[in-house]
Amino acid sequence: MAKKITIEPVTRVEGHGKVTIHMDDKHNVTQARLHIVEFRGFERFVQGRPYWEMPVLVQRLCGICPVSHHLAAAKAVDVIVGAGTGEGLTPTGEKMRRLMHYGQIFQSHALHFFHLVSPDLLLGADADPAIRNVIGVALNFKDLAVQGVMMRKFGQEVILATAGKKIHGTGAIPGGINKNLSAEERDSFLKGADPLNVDKMIAWAQGAVDLFKDYHSKNSEIIDNFSVFPSNHLSLVRKDGAMDLYHGVLRAVDADGKKILNDVDCQDYLKYIGEEVRSWSYMKFPYLKELGKEKGWYTVGPLARLNTADFIPTPLAQKEFEIYKAYTKGKPNNMSMHMHWARLIELLHAGEMIKELVNDPDIMGDNLVTKGTKGREGVGLIEAPRGTLFHHYKINDNDQVVMANLIVSTTNNNEPMNKAVNFVAGKLFTGQSKITEGMMNRVEMAIRAYDPCLSCATHAIGKMPLEVSLVDTNENIIDRMSR
Amino acid sequence: MSELTFFIDNKECKAKKGQTITEAARDNGVYIPTLCDYPGIRPAGTCRICTVKVNGRNMAGCTTPVEEGMIVENKTAELEDMRKAIIEMLFVEGNHMCPTCEKSGNCDLQALGYRYTMMVPRFPYLWPSREIDASMPKIVIDKNRCIQCLRCVRGITTADGKHIFGTLHRGDKTRISADPELVAAMTDEQAQKAMDICPVGAILKREVGFKVPMGKRKYDSAPIGSDIEK
Ligand code: SF4
């Protein structure tokens, strides 16, 4: 009899998800799906509000990466106030925002690696869930756990200094920023007491990259083959092809590295990207129009960014980029678990960027805001920790928002996450009728590689409330396991 | 000018003749919370948060003149709880979303909520459906946040003394409105004054959201009233 296996809620991803694995009578996996309850309500909720509230209002849809929403909305609103499309701000305005963003990337990537991923790598996918969590890491690898906590703290201090608050700040305003960096703030980042200074942070980020490479060299069989499938990749890149997480033009490459999109102005995203609705998920499926719904899906995030960028404009990260690229002989990397490697190279890059920005005299300037000819529409894109984030607003003559469209990173990664679940489920569940702890966690690991931000982070520590149901074609539950 | 002696919670205080209880209290370093009261404009006694007991009777401190020998009770448990109840009522009666409000940190209502450690209001939220009037050239009125204190009605006038703001309807249907011609002719200074006089985020100057960073706002470093208390 055909069966459906349901895994819910997925743990140690940011929020809730549910996986169903459909099996035919012979226990072959026919399809695996990741269902996500999403927050499209926000797009309706902001209608009628004045446009200048958007950066502060829309970030409230997320407690995990609010800075990314704050900045994407601010960039969209910049266009409305005629402050340019990412390049027209004053040097202080732009650099403060960049600093805020790299602070966010730094803390988010550190959190993801040390708290969410390292338990799988350091303790093993088959370890007891009571141990395989951040507490288990803290008990067995104390130094690493401390690094994770302190790196996150450092990133949050950068956010505090630029946004006014560690979570849900108000720093980015239409056309610029509401404060500069004070001399004390600058000095605290450059010369803060050990370990909270940027040099130590960069050293630790380098250490994290090395840790991954070491793990990889001993476990390449698992890491390289865990989940591999050809994908298109999309991200912003600087006009010269450099990695730029704050601003750039859209570039998409296919699984072989051929450019599908190049030099696309963010304001024109709708010409190139469509969104498909499928009945079984609240989350839409974006695709590249040029390739159509079937073939146009793409990956965003660290893996994609290292596939689209030609180089990384900071020395240590560039060195690691070269090693990383050499592993796939310069071709796009389609191995899901290499997302972690890519993320750590970005962590290193973010640390280097923070140092560069904090040392830049412009960051202490007084010219904070710029404005120009007002428009009625604006698009803001940013490379959030989890991938490309789109904000698009239209306003009426009274400055009230009449249309908002948000495509968040996790939505962009919807199809690749489903592909990853299919890949892993196909390998693990075929011919099986019982589920083990290790099998369940491997499905989760495939999803977790994308660092999906599903709604909240309440499962980061320990508990892992996991329920597995075996359901036949008539929706009868024939077996259930929960912990 | 003759000086009056009176007592607030047994503290001997001095007042000038004609001073209200809240005014005189301020001069004597005693904080009586106010919302609708604003320096320089005629008191109206609309919010009742300044209620004190005078010779055993509840009176609005902002409209009651001091008399010689008056015995005023201010910080009693009963009065403080009643004030907290008023703050809670104001919160549930409108739609106050502090996290995304431009006035957060500069808002008197929010500051009172903090001072009185309001956690969960004892009254059910009403979630009223109210409009945002964004049709005026200099300001936006978000009626979701209006607490009907009438500070704007009393305090914002044209150079020749005409009132720019007024009220429509009565009772719990009372809504602030603006004279279309006068509001259209408002200067930037008047718009700023209107935004400053509004104790909450109901009157907003157009296109200036969040210019003052966190940490630099009125109540970021010290609670409301602490400038008065010595
Ligand atoms: S708009 Fe502001 S000042 Fe005017 S009555 Fe309402 S709350 Fe008071």
XYZ file of C-alpha atoms and ligand atoms in Angstrom:
721
model
C 0.000 0.000 0.000
C 1.334 3.489 -0.832
C 2.486 5.488 2.165
C 3.067 9.064 3.119
C 5.716 9.858 5.727
C 5.377 13.199 7.466
C 8.191 14.841 9.389
C 7.132 17.855 11.390
C 8.112 20.303 12.627
C 11.563 20.492 11.095
C 13.970 21.393 13.854
C 16.991 23.659 13.962
C 15.826 25.639 11.002
C 14.509 29.065 11.858
C 10.828 28.278 12.325
C 8.438 25.569 11.332
C 8.168 23.360 8.338
C 6.720 20.003 7.534
C 8.036 17.332 5.215
C 5.871 14.731 3.568
C 7.383 11.797 1.787
C 5.039 9.983 -0.531
C 5.751 6.316 -1.182
C 4.221 3.868 -3.592
C 3.212 0.285 -2.828
C 6.771 -0.945 -3.290
C 8.203 1.601 -0.860
C 9.722 3.717 -3.575
C 9.758 7.424 -2.856
C 7.550 9.051 -5.457
C 7.785 12.587 -4.205
C 8.976 14.594 -1.217
C 7.656 18.006 -0.382
C 8.576 20.741 2.035
C 5.457 22.652 3.077
C 5.854 26.126 4.471
C 3.417 28.483 6.106
C 4.526 31.944 5.116
C 3.774 35.540 5.864
C 2.367 37.024 2.681
C -0.104 38.886 4.902
C 2.512 41.567 5.431
C 2.139 42.789 1.885
C -1.502 43.596 2.619
C -0.804 44.840 6.114
C 1.477 47.696 4.986
C -1.013 49.130 2.525
C -2.138 52.609 3.489
C 0.899 53.308 5.654
C 3.198 56.219 4.702
C 6.165 55.039 2.647
C 8.781 56.398 5.044
C 7.636 53.891 7.667
C 8.513 50.888 5.482
C 12.098 50.280 6.663
C 10.953 50.175 10.282
C 7.596 48.514 9.697
C 8.440 45.677 7.314
C 11.471 44.442 9.258
C 8.973 43.348 11.900
C 8.059 40.351 9.808
C 11.254 38.729 10.988
C 13.196 38.548 14.219
C 16.076 36.687 12.626
C 17.259 38.919 9.817
C 15.359 42.180 10.357
C 18.396 44.189 9.240
C 18.084 42.742 5.739
C 14.429 43.740 5.511
C 15.208 47.118 7.057
C 17.857 47.804 4.418
C 15.997 46.342 1.437
C 12.986 48.497 2.307
C 15.227 51.526 2.816
C 16.802 50.950 -0.597
C 13.368 50.758 -2.211
C 12.317 53.938 -0.427
C 15.562 55.642 -1.548
C 14.332 55.239 -5.092
C 10.994 56.811 -4.154
C 12.661 59.886 -2.616
C 14.975 60.206 -5.611
C 18.117 59.300 -3.677
C 19.278 56.906 -6.360
C 19.185 53.174 -6.740
C 21.916 52.163 -4.353
C 24.657 54.525 -5.480
C 23.262 57.992 -4.853
C 23.617 58.134 -1.078
C 26.218 60.208 0.703
C 29.417 58.263 1.470
C 28.514 58.215 5.175
C 24.956 57.095 4.438
C 26.041 54.260 2.214
C 28.960 53.088 4.334
C 26.969 53.092 7.571
C 24.339 50.974 5.884
C 26.983 48.638 4.518
C 28.497 48.321 7.964
C 25.088 47.476 9.397
C 24.628 44.863 6.710
C 28.010 43.195 7.140
C 27.415 43.175 10.896
C 24.209 41.295 10.204
C 25.871 38.859 7.810
C 28.607 38.244 10.347
C 26.321 37.503 13.269
C 23.830 35.500 11.224
C 26.454 33.303 9.557
C 28.203 32.776 12.893
C 24.926 31.781 14.521
C 24.058 29.413 11.730
C 27.362 27.641 11.667
C 28.157 27.415 15.349
C 24.675 26.904 16.748
C 22.738 25.148 14.037
C 25.201 23.282 11.810
C 28.168 22.428 14.001
C 26.170 19.879 16.064
C 25.700 17.791 12.912
C 29.326 18.082 11.863
C 31.003 17.776 15.228
C 28.707 15.278 16.885
C 27.496 13.332 13.854
C 24.107 12.979 12.238
C 23.380 9.783 14.114
C 24.059 11.215 17.550
C 21.271 11.268 20.100
C 19.214 14.453 19.591
C 19.570 15.133 23.293
C 23.279 15.706 22.632
C 23.244 16.779 18.988
C 22.516 20.438 19.634
C 24.294 23.595 20.651
C 24.436 22.443 24.268
C 26.181 19.268 23.157
C 28.712 21.406 21.274
C 29.179 23.630 24.317
C 29.905 20.621 26.511
C 32.269 18.893 24.104
C 33.871 21.778 22.198
C 33.849 24.632 24.674
C 36.212 26.951 22.773
C 34.172 26.711 19.612
C 30.932 27.370 21.451
C 32.454 30.476 23.034
C 33.605 31.661 19.616
C 30.113 31.240 18.242
C 28.602 33.279 21.049
C 31.215 36.038 20.877
C 31.117 36.339 17.074
C 27.382 36.732 17.208
C 27.759 39.312 19.936
C 30.317 41.257 17.903
C 28.028 41.341 14.870
C 25.195 42.524 17.047
C 27.315 45.316 18.494
C 27.988 46.472 14.920
C 24.236 46.456 14.294
C 23.613 48.386 17.500
C 26.125 51.070 16.513
C 24.579 51.528 13.077
C 20.877 50.774 13.554
C 20.409 51.995 17.128
C 19.244 48.610 18.382
C 20.453 45.029 18.055
C 17.091 43.902 16.741
C 14.592 46.072 14.884
C 16.595 49.272 14.751
C 15.730 52.473 12.907
C 19.094 53.524 11.433
C 18.317 53.449 7.707
C 15.920 56.218 6.741
C 14.738 57.353 3.306
C 17.794 58.640 1.453
C 20.389 57.714 4.062
C 21.045 56.997 7.709
C 20.144 58.751 10.973
C 23.564 58.578 12.623
C 27.240 58.238 11.886
C 29.792 56.119 13.710
C 31.233 57.807 16.774
C 34.938 57.671 17.589
C 34.196 55.501 20.643
C 32.208 53.053 18.567
C 34.957 52.877 15.962
C 37.625 52.309 18.606
C 35.589 49.629 20.333
C 35.483 47.624 17.104
C 39.134 48.169 16.273
C 40.660 47.928 19.713
C 37.986 46.319 21.884
C 39.125 44.119 24.757
C 39.876 40.585 23.677
C 38.064 38.887 21.999
C 35.602 41.610 20.943
C 37.709 43.342 18.306
C 37.678 42.956 14.571
C 41.112 41.340 14.225
C 40.162 38.535 16.568
C 36.862 38.137 14.753
C 38.627 37.787 11.423
C 41.048 35.268 12.947
C 38.166 33.217 14.326
C 36.295 33.403 11.019
C 39.429 32.102 9.307
C 39.534 29.362 11.931
C 35.956 28.393 11.122
C 36.797 28.112 7.417
C 39.796 25.960 8.283
C 37.661 23.801 10.550
C 35.249 23.138 7.729
C 38.025 22.388 5.253
C 39.566 19.954 7.712
C 36.229 18.265 8.281
C 35.655 18.167 4.560
C 39.025 16.570 3.848
C 38.106 13.732 6.208
C 34.470 13.440 5.191
C 34.397 14.483 1.555
C 32.436 11.400 0.589
C 29.476 12.475 2.733
C 29.737 16.229 2.175
C 30.136 15.999 -1.591
C 27.406 13.463 -2.187
C 24.890 14.282 0.511
C 22.675 16.283 -1.827
C 23.781 17.161 -5.349
C 21.636 18.318 -8.198
C 22.086 20.795 -11.046
C 20.679 24.224 -10.302
C 20.654 27.752 -11.623
C 22.118 30.322 -9.247
C 21.155 33.938 -8.729
C 22.547 36.867 -6.760
C 23.569 40.475 -6.887
C 27.141 41.122 -7.957
C 29.045 44.375 -8.184
C 29.159 45.746 -11.724
C 32.705 44.441 -12.158
C 31.659 40.949 -11.070
C 32.920 41.208 -7.483
C 30.910 39.810 -4.610
C 28.841 42.629 -3.109
C 26.259 41.745 -0.513
C 24.777 45.242 -0.180
C 24.248 46.369 -3.738
C 24.816 45.477 -7.353
C 23.250 44.136 -10.516
C 21.476 40.821 -10.839
C 23.387 37.927 -12.296
C 22.191 34.353 -12.818
C 24.262 31.412 -14.015
C 23.196 27.894 -14.915
C 24.616 24.652 -13.527
C 27.519 24.860 -15.983
C 28.313 28.478 -15.312
C 26.692 29.964 -18.412
C 25.286 33.412 -17.683
C 21.500 33.531 -17.950
C 21.157 37.041 -16.564
C 23.912 39.591 -16.462
C 24.046 43.252 -15.507
C 20.320 43.389 -14.791
C 19.214 46.547 -13.013
C 17.298 45.652 -9.827
C 14.500 48.037 -10.764
C 13.727 45.730 -13.719
C 13.505 42.476 -11.737
C 9.886 41.869 -12.765
C 10.923 41.580 -16.392
C 13.100 38.616 -15.510
C 11.592 36.914 -12.480
C 8.136 35.381 -12.117
C 6.445 33.693 -9.155
C 4.409 30.531 -9.417
C 1.757 29.464 -6.895
C 1.352 25.772 -6.100
C -1.651 24.472 -4.220
C 0.247 22.538 -1.541
C 2.447 25.349 -0.180
C 1.802 28.889 0.996
C 5.220 29.802 -0.275
C 5.500 30.843 -3.914
C 8.013 29.401 -6.357
C 10.039 32.089 -8.133
C 11.603 31.342 -11.515
C 13.624 32.996 -14.258
C 11.157 33.944 -16.970
C 13.664 33.278 -19.687
C 13.779 29.573 -18.793
C 10.106 29.192 -17.812
C 8.415 27.728 -14.738
C 9.714 24.232 -15.235
C 13.415 24.968 -15.700
C 13.778 28.498 -14.383
C 14.040 27.789 -10.646
C 17.241 28.886 -9.013
C 19.250 28.814 -5.789
C 20.143 31.908 -3.771
C 22.409 32.357 -0.761
C 26.076 31.634 -0.102
C 26.362 28.751 -2.590
C 24.768 30.843 -5.343
C 26.801 33.938 -4.521
C 30.086 32.084 -4.789
C 28.867 30.684 -8.100
C 27.882 34.037 -9.607
C 30.731 36.237 -8.341
C 34.010 36.417 -10.267
C 36.028 37.304 -7.175
C 35.757 38.503 -3.572
C 37.179 41.974 -2.988
C 38.921 41.249 0.331
C 42.236 39.354 0.486
C 41.638 36.520 2.971
C 38.206 35.648 1.631
C 39.557 35.837 -1.927
C 42.252 33.315 -1.030
C 39.619 30.939 0.316
C 37.422 31.624 -2.699
C 40.221 30.454 -4.962
C 40.625 27.207 -3.005
C 36.868 26.698 -3.018
C 36.577 27.363 -6.754
C 39.523 25.088 -7.534
C 37.659 22.198 -5.922
C 35.042 22.336 -8.687
C 37.611 23.398 -11.290
C 36.034 26.825 -11.579
C 32.600 25.425 -12.402
C 29.498 26.237 -10.347
C 29.251 24.233 -7.180
C 25.985 22.286 -6.945
C 26.669 20.356 -3.752
C 24.180 21.488 -1.120
C 26.461 20.807 1.820
C 29.100 23.080 0.324
C 26.692 25.863 1.226
C 28.297 25.715 4.686
C 31.766 26.160 3.220
C 30.564 29.080 1.117
C 28.826 30.616 4.139
C 32.031 30.521 6.164
C 34.003 32.201 3.373
C 31.352 34.919 3.462
C 31.708 35.126 7.231
C 35.395 35.822 6.703
C 34.600 38.375 4.001
C 32.085 40.108 6.284
C 34.726 40.370 9.012
C 37.182 41.897 6.561
C 34.533 44.302 5.261
C 33.700 45.442 8.796
C 37.370 46.234 9.342
C 37.628 48.121 6.071
C 34.475 50.156 6.702
C 35.272 50.987 10.311
C 38.684 52.279 9.210
C 37.139 54.472 6.514
C 37.003 58.139 7.606
C 33.744 58.606 5.657
C 31.942 56.521 8.260
C 32.263 59.374 10.755
C 31.049 62.054 8.348
C 28.103 64.346 9.019
C 26.354 64.343 5.675
C 23.820 61.629 6.304
C 20.861 62.039 3.970
C 20.286 62.889 0.347
C 17.110 63.396 -1.663
C 16.135 64.110 -5.253
C 13.105 64.068 -7.486
C 10.338 62.066 -5.932
C 8.895 59.028 -7.672
C 5.986 56.722 -7.019
C 7.687 53.357 -7.119
C 10.860 51.750 -5.839
C 12.596 48.399 -5.759
C 15.259 47.479 -3.215
C 17.362 44.329 -3.414
C 19.948 43.104 -0.995
C 21.921 39.923 -0.435
C 20.522 38.866 2.928
C 22.426 36.151 4.827
C 20.136 33.550 3.271
C 20.111 35.018 -0.229
C 18.630 37.655 -2.474
C 15.807 39.625 -0.897
C 13.433 41.717 -3.006
C 11.298 44.617 -1.737
C 9.068 46.517 -4.146
C 6.646 49.330 -3.252
C 4.260 51.630 -5.093
C 2.734 54.697 -3.458
C -0.192 56.992 -4.237
C -0.193 60.792 -4.440
C -0.602 60.968 -0.663
C 2.600 58.958 -0.028
C 0.643 55.912 1.109
C 1.786 52.458 0.060
C -0.690 50.925 -2.379
C 1.344 47.895 -3.443
C 4.081 45.889 -1.753
C 5.794 42.838 -3.150
C 8.350 40.936 -1.120
C 10.310 37.951 -2.346
C 12.366 36.679 0.557
C 15.454 34.509 0.366
C 13.733 31.406 1.649
C 11.053 31.808 -1.016
C 13.745 32.032 -3.662
C 15.170 28.789 -2.318
C 11.817 27.018 -2.239
C 12.407 24.749 -5.212
C 16.047 23.939 -4.397
C 15.036 22.985 -0.852
C 12.379 20.703 -2.289
C 14.933 19.263 -4.678
C 17.324 18.647 -1.793
C 14.617 16.907 0.238
C 13.715 14.763 -2.776
C 17.329 13.869 -3.322
C 17.959 12.830 0.258
C 14.586 11.144 0.733
C 15.045 9.147 -2.443
C 18.369 7.812 -1.181
C 17.287 7.159 2.396
C 13.694 6.042 2.306
C 13.523 3.861 -0.778
C 12.681 0.326 0.322
C 12.225 1.385 3.935
C 9.134 1.320 6.054
C 10.666 2.365 9.376
C 12.246 5.668 10.130
C 15.313 6.139 12.276
C 16.524 9.219 14.100
C 19.455 9.496 11.697
C 17.205 9.341 8.643
C 14.982 12.076 9.949
C 17.900 14.268 10.786
C 19.432 13.828 7.359
C 16.286 15.195 5.769
C 16.501 18.126 8.103
C 20.193 18.596 7.361
C 19.387 18.905 3.677
C 16.930 21.694 4.435
C 19.158 23.290 7.026
C 21.951 23.743 4.487
C 19.798 26.533 3.052
C 19.454 28.132 6.491
C 15.774 28.640 5.852
C 14.131 31.308 7.914
C 10.691 29.865 8.286
C 9.321 32.067 11.043
C 11.053 31.859 14.383
C 14.045 30.313 16.071
C 12.468 28.674 19.074
C 13.983 25.308 18.321
C 17.593 26.365 18.356
C 18.220 24.708 21.682
C 17.828 21.073 22.375
C 14.276 19.970 22.476
C 13.718 18.964 18.860
C 9.979 18.302 18.911
C 9.797 15.975 15.968
C 6.893 13.935 14.792
C 6.927 11.336 12.051
C 3.779 9.810 10.672
C 3.448 7.003 8.200
C 0.315 7.565 6.203
C -1.140 5.350 3.532
C -2.902 6.464 0.371
C -6.174 6.757 2.249
C -4.531 9.158 4.711
C -4.668 6.541 7.483
C -1.835 6.836 9.954
C -0.237 3.430 10.177
C 2.694 4.417 12.342
C 3.752 7.453 14.324
C 6.945 8.364 16.100
C 7.517 11.476 18.125
C 10.138 12.787 20.518
C 2.556 88.098 44.367
C 1.190 86.330 47.395
C 2.450 82.844 48.096
C 0.242 79.955 49.126
C 1.232 77.028 51.250
C -0.268 73.615 50.550
C 0.616 69.957 51.046
C 1.178 67.091 48.597
C 1.448 63.711 50.330
C 2.378 65.588 53.519
C 5.165 67.545 51.806
C 4.867 71.260 52.382
C 4.746 73.072 49.039
C 4.550 76.672 47.905
C 2.406 77.993 45.054
C 1.811 81.294 43.364
C -1.749 82.454 43.432
C -3.644 81.171 40.405
C -1.306 78.232 39.799
C -2.916 74.846 39.211
C -2.003 71.882 41.374
C 0.077 70.221 38.602
C 1.947 73.458 37.837
C 2.736 74.123 41.467
C 3.666 70.484 42.042
C 6.191 70.711 39.198
C 7.772 73.798 40.799
C 8.062 71.894 44.073
C 9.740 68.860 42.520
C 6.664 66.639 42.707
C 5.597 64.753 39.590
C 1.892 64.430 38.916
C 1.490 62.623 35.573
C -0.199 64.590 32.791
C -1.085 63.841 29.186
C -3.555 66.406 27.899
C -1.847 69.209 29.809
C 0.891 71.079 27.963
C 2.948 74.086 29.027
C 1.667 77.323 27.587
C -1.816 76.205 26.625
C -5.020 76.419 28.588
C -5.710 73.234 30.556
C -8.708 71.172 29.491
C -8.857 68.258 31.924
C -9.722 65.747 29.224
C -7.542 62.771 30.142
C -7.894 62.671 33.954
C -4.518 61.073 34.427
C -3.561 63.921 36.769
C -6.398 63.059 39.136
C -5.454 63.768 42.740
C -7.468 63.720 45.954
C -8.115 67.191 47.294
C -9.515 67.265 50.766
C -10.798 63.742 50.111
C -12.347 64.386 46.653
C -11.025 63.307 43.227
C -10.066 66.399 41.222
C -8.160 66.996 37.962
C -4.864 68.501 39.081
C -4.381 70.375 35.825
C -7.582 72.420 36.171
C -7.801 72.894 39.924
C -6.137 76.029 41.330
C -4.178 75.705 44.545
C -5.789 77.130 47.662
C -4.171 78.003 50.920
C -3.745 74.988 53.186
C -4.961 72.486 50.577
C -4.261 68.825 51.378
C -3.435 66.928 48.161
C -2.985 63.180 47.907
C -0.928 62.150 44.879
C 1.076 58.939 45.110
C -1.412 56.701 46.872
C -1.861 53.125 45.725
C -5.461 53.836 44.776
C -4.663 56.866 42.613
C -1.665 55.214 40.992
C -3.726 52.181 40.041
C -6.460 54.390 38.636
C -3.891 56.245 36.530
C -2.519 52.975 35.273
C -6.060 51.948 34.354
C -6.471 55.152 32.324
C -3.228 54.436 30.448
C -4.422 50.911 29.748
C -7.777 52.225 28.537
C -6.068 54.616 26.145
C -3.973 51.769 24.771
C -6.883 49.409 24.159
C -9.172 52.090 22.805
C -6.927 52.936 19.821
C -4.420 51.018 17.723
C -1.046 51.744 19.263
C 1.788 49.800 17.600
C 4.811 51.251 19.395
C 7.431 49.132 17.576
C 6.796 50.798 14.237
C 5.655 54.240 15.379
C 7.786 57.264 14.589
C 6.983 58.694 18.015
C 8.373 55.709 19.921
C 10.830 57.061 22.481
C 9.292 60.525 22.232
C 5.742 59.434 23.055
C 4.179 60.527 26.347
C 1.654 57.692 26.364
C 4.352 55.070 25.807
C 6.537 56.712 28.439
C 3.677 56.575 30.936
C 3.096 52.935 30.032
C 6.723 52.266 30.958
C 6.621 54.396 34.103
C 3.537 52.557 35.301
C 4.967 49.187 34.189
C 1.936 48.419 32.104
C 2.211 44.787 31.033
C -1.063 43.368 29.772
C -4.008 45.789 29.873
C -6.864 44.705 32.149
C -9.365 45.721 29.436
C -9.999 43.945 26.140
C -8.524 45.520 23.007
C -11.157 47.224 20.888
C -9.162 47.240 17.616
C -11.170 50.122 16.160
C -11.178 50.727 12.436
C -9.844 54.251 11.937
C -8.415 56.089 8.978
C -5.098 57.689 8.188
C -5.629 61.125 6.677
C -2.650 61.648 4.391
C -4.217 64.248 2.116
C -2.650 67.315 3.755
C 0.537 68.841 2.351
C 2.599 69.089 5.553
C 1.245 66.503 7.950
C -0.376 63.097 8.207
C -3.003 62.374 10.884
C -3.082 58.743 11.958
C -6.354 58.549 13.837
C -5.520 55.074 15.089
C -3.212 56.705 17.601
C -5.224 59.787 18.623
C -6.137 59.870 22.321
C -8.444 62.896 21.995
C -6.351 64.995 24.343
C -7.135 68.132 22.324
C -3.625 69.510 22.719
C -3.522 70.209 18.978
C -6.947 71.849 19.046
C -5.934 74.175 21.845
C -2.314 74.750 20.969
C -2.002 75.065 17.196
C -3.286 78.301 15.715
C -2.532 80.450 12.708
C -0.665 83.733 13.074
C -4.011 85.494 13.446
C -5.235 83.131 16.130
C -7.491 80.781 14.147
C -7.621 77.163 15.314
C -6.326 74.779 12.667
C -7.590 71.607 14.371
C -11.029 70.836 15.719
C -13.210 67.877 16.645
C -15.927 66.016 14.781
C -18.691 63.967 16.448
C -19.104 63.349 20.178
C -18.261 60.906 22.948
C -16.307 57.859 21.897
C -16.917 58.824 18.261
C -14.965 62.071 18.697
C -12.379 62.466 15.941
C -9.798 65.134 15.302
C -10.094 66.953 12.026
C -8.373 69.923 10.450
C -9.725 72.945 8.640
C -8.896 72.122 5.012
C -7.807 75.636 4.088
C -5.874 76.390 7.222
C -4.109 73.033 7.274
C -3.191 73.430 3.610
C -1.513 76.737 4.436
C 0.486 75.361 7.386
C 4.165 76.248 7.477
C 6.935 73.751 8.197
C 7.351 75.278 11.647
C 3.647 74.891 12.423
C 3.749 71.299 11.201
C 6.723 70.573 13.452
C 4.967 72.262 16.369
C 1.845 70.179 15.763
C 3.893 66.990 15.713
C 5.705 68.022 18.905
C 2.554 69.030 20.738
C 0.835 65.726 19.987
C 1.697 63.424 22.906
C 1.463 60.344 20.688
C 2.196 59.604 17.029
C -1.136 60.821 15.678
C 0.209 63.966 14.022
C 3.277 63.265 11.906
C 5.265 65.675 9.827
C 5.468 64.300 6.332
C 8.530 62.422 5.151
C 10.680 62.761 8.260
C 10.294 59.338 9.837
C 12.914 58.118 12.301
C 15.393 60.919 11.748
C 16.264 60.970 15.441
C 18.221 57.801 16.220
C 17.402 55.539 19.102
C 19.219 56.507 22.228
C 18.736 60.197 21.417
C 14.988 60.314 21.985
C 13.272 62.141 24.819
C 12.570 59.178 27.075
C 15.459 56.925 26.011
C 17.669 57.737 28.965
C 15.304 58.684 31.783
C 11.640 57.934 32.492
C 8.940 60.540 32.081
C 8.680 62.771 35.129
C 12.234 62.215 36.311
C 13.201 65.733 35.239
C 10.661 67.079 37.736
C 11.317 64.789 40.674
C 14.198 65.885 42.831
S -4.045 64.412 17.323
Fe -2.578 64.235 18.977
S -2.702 66.218 19.992
Fe -4.510 66.065 18.725
S -6.074 65.233 20.051
Fe -5.158 63.490 19.014
S -3.549 62.813 20.397
Fe -4.142 64.861 21.084
